[in-house]
Tab-separated table of C-alpha atoms in Angstrom:
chain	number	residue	atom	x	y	z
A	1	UNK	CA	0.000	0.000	0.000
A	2	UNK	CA	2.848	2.037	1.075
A	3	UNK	CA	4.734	1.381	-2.752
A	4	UNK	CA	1.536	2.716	-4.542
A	5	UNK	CA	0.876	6.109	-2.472
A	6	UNK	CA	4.647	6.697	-3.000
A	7	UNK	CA	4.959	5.476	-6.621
A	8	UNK	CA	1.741	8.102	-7.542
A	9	UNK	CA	3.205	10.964	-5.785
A	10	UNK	CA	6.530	10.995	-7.344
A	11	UNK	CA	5.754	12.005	-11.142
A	12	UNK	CA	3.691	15.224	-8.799
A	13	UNK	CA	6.495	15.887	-7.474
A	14	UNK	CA	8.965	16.229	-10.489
A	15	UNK	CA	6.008	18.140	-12.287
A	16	UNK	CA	5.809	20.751	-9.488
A	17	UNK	CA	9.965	20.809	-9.942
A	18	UNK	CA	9.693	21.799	-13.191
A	19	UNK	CA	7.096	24.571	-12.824
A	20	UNK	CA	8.755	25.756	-9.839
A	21	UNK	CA	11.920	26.346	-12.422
A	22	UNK	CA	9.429	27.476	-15.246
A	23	UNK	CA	7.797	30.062	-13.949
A	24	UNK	CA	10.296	32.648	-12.751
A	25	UNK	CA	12.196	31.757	-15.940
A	26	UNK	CA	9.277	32.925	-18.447
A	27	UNK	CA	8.762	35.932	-15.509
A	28	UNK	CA	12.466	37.010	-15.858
A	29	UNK	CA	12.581	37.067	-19.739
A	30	UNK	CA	9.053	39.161	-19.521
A	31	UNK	CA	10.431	41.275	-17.272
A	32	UNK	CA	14.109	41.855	-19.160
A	33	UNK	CA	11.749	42.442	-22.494
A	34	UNK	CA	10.061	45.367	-20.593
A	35	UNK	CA	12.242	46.882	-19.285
A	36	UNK	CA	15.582	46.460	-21.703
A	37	UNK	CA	14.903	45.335	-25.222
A	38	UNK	CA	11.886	47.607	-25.691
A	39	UNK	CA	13.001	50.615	-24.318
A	40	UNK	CA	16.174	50.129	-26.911
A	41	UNK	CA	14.107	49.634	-29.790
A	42	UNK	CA	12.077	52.648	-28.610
A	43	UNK	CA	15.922	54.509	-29.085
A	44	UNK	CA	16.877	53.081	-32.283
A	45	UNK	CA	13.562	53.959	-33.761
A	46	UNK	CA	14.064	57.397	-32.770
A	47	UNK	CA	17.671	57.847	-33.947
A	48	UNK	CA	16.679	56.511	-37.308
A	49	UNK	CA	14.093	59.296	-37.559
A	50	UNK	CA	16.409	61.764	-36.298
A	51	UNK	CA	19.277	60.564	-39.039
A	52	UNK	CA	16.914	60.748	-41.998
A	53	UNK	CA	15.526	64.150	-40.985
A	54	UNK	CA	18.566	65.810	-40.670
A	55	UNK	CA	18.939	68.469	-43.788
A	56	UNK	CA	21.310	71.057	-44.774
A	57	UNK	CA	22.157	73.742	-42.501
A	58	UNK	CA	21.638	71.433	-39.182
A	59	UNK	CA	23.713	71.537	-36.477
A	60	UNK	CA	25.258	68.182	-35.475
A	61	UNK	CA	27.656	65.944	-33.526
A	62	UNK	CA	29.088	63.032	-35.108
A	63	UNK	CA	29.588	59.920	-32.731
A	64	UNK	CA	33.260	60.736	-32.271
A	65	UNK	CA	32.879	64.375	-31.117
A	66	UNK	CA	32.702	66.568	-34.520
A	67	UNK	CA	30.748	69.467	-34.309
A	68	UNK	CA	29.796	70.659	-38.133
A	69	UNK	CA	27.041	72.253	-39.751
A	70	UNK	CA	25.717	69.977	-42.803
A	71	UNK	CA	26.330	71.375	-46.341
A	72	UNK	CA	25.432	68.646	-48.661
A	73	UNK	CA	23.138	65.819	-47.379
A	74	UNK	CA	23.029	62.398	-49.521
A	75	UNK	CA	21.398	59.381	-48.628
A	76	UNK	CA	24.125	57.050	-46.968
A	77	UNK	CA	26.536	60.592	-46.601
A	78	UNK	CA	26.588	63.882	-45.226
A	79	UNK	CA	29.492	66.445	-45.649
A	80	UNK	CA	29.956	68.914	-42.500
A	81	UNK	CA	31.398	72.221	-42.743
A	82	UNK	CA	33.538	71.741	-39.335
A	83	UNK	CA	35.708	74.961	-40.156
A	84	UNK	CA	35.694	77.848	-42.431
A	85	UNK	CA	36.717	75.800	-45.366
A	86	UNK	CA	37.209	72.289	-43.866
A	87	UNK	CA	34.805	70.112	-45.045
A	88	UNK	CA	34.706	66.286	-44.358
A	89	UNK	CA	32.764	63.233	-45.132
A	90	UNK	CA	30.837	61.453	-43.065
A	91	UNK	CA	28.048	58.697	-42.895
A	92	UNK	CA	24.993	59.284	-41.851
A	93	UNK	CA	25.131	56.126	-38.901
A	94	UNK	CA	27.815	58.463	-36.928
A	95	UNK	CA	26.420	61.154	-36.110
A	96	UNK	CA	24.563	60.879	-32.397
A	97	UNK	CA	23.057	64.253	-31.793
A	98	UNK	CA	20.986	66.730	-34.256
A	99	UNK	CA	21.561	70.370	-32.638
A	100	UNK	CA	19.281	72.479	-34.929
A	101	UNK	CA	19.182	74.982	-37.125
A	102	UNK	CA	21.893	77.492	-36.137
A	103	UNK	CA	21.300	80.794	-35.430
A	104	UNK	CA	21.297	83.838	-37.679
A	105	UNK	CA	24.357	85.916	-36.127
A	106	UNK	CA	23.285	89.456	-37.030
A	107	UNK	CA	19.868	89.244	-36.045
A	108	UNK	CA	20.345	86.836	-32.704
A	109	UNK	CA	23.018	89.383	-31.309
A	110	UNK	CA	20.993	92.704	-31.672
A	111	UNK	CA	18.053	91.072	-29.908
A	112	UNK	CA	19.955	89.665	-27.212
A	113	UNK	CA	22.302	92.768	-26.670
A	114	UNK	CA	18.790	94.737	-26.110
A	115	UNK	CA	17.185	92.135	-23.960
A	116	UNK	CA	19.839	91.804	-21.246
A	117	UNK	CA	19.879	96.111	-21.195
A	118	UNK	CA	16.437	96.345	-20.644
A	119	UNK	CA	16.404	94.198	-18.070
A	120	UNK	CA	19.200	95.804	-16.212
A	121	UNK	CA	17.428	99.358	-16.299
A	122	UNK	CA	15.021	98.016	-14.417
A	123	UNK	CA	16.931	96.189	-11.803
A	124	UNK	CA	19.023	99.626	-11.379
């Protein structure tokens, strides 16, 4: 009698094993999809948008520190004006940051040469 009660319980037993080992493993991955893979996909989708909108006269930073300002944009290439002169080559995968449209520099120093005045007038 003994031999049957023990010989049923035992394939129980290795079935609650497994689960037991199952479980947490499928929770983990879930949880590791949530909060890693997703979120990085989430990036990637953005930097691809940010690469193909990036047009002449933007501001950018390639992804080993060159500041330029794009003059010619191509589809795989874009050349930045990094100096007066000094143009390079680059591809569009390296650059990392889009920092606008630059300023106008006549127009953005009058305005902010009367601003700060103004506002010192009336702290005076």
């Amino acid at each position: 009698m003994i031999d049957a009660v023990t010989a049923q319980a035992a394939p129980g037993g290795a079935m609650d094993f497994f689960n037991s080992l199952l479980i947490p493993t499928i929770l983990i991955i879930g949880i590791m999809y949530f909060l890693m893979i997703r979120p990085q996909q989430k990036r990637m989708r953005e930097h691809r948008d940010m690469i193909g909108a990036i047009r002449r006269g933007d501001n950018v930073v390639t992804a080993g520190g060159i500041l330029g300002k794009v003059s010619k944009a191509d589809e795989e290439e874009l050349t930045l004006e990094v100096a007066e002169g000094v143009r390079i080559r680059v591809l569009r995968s390296t650059i990392s940051e889009v920092r606008g449209k630059p300023e106008p520099a006549s127009g953005g120093s009058k305005s902010g040469s009367k601003t700060p005045a103004k506002s010192e007038d009336k702290t005076s």
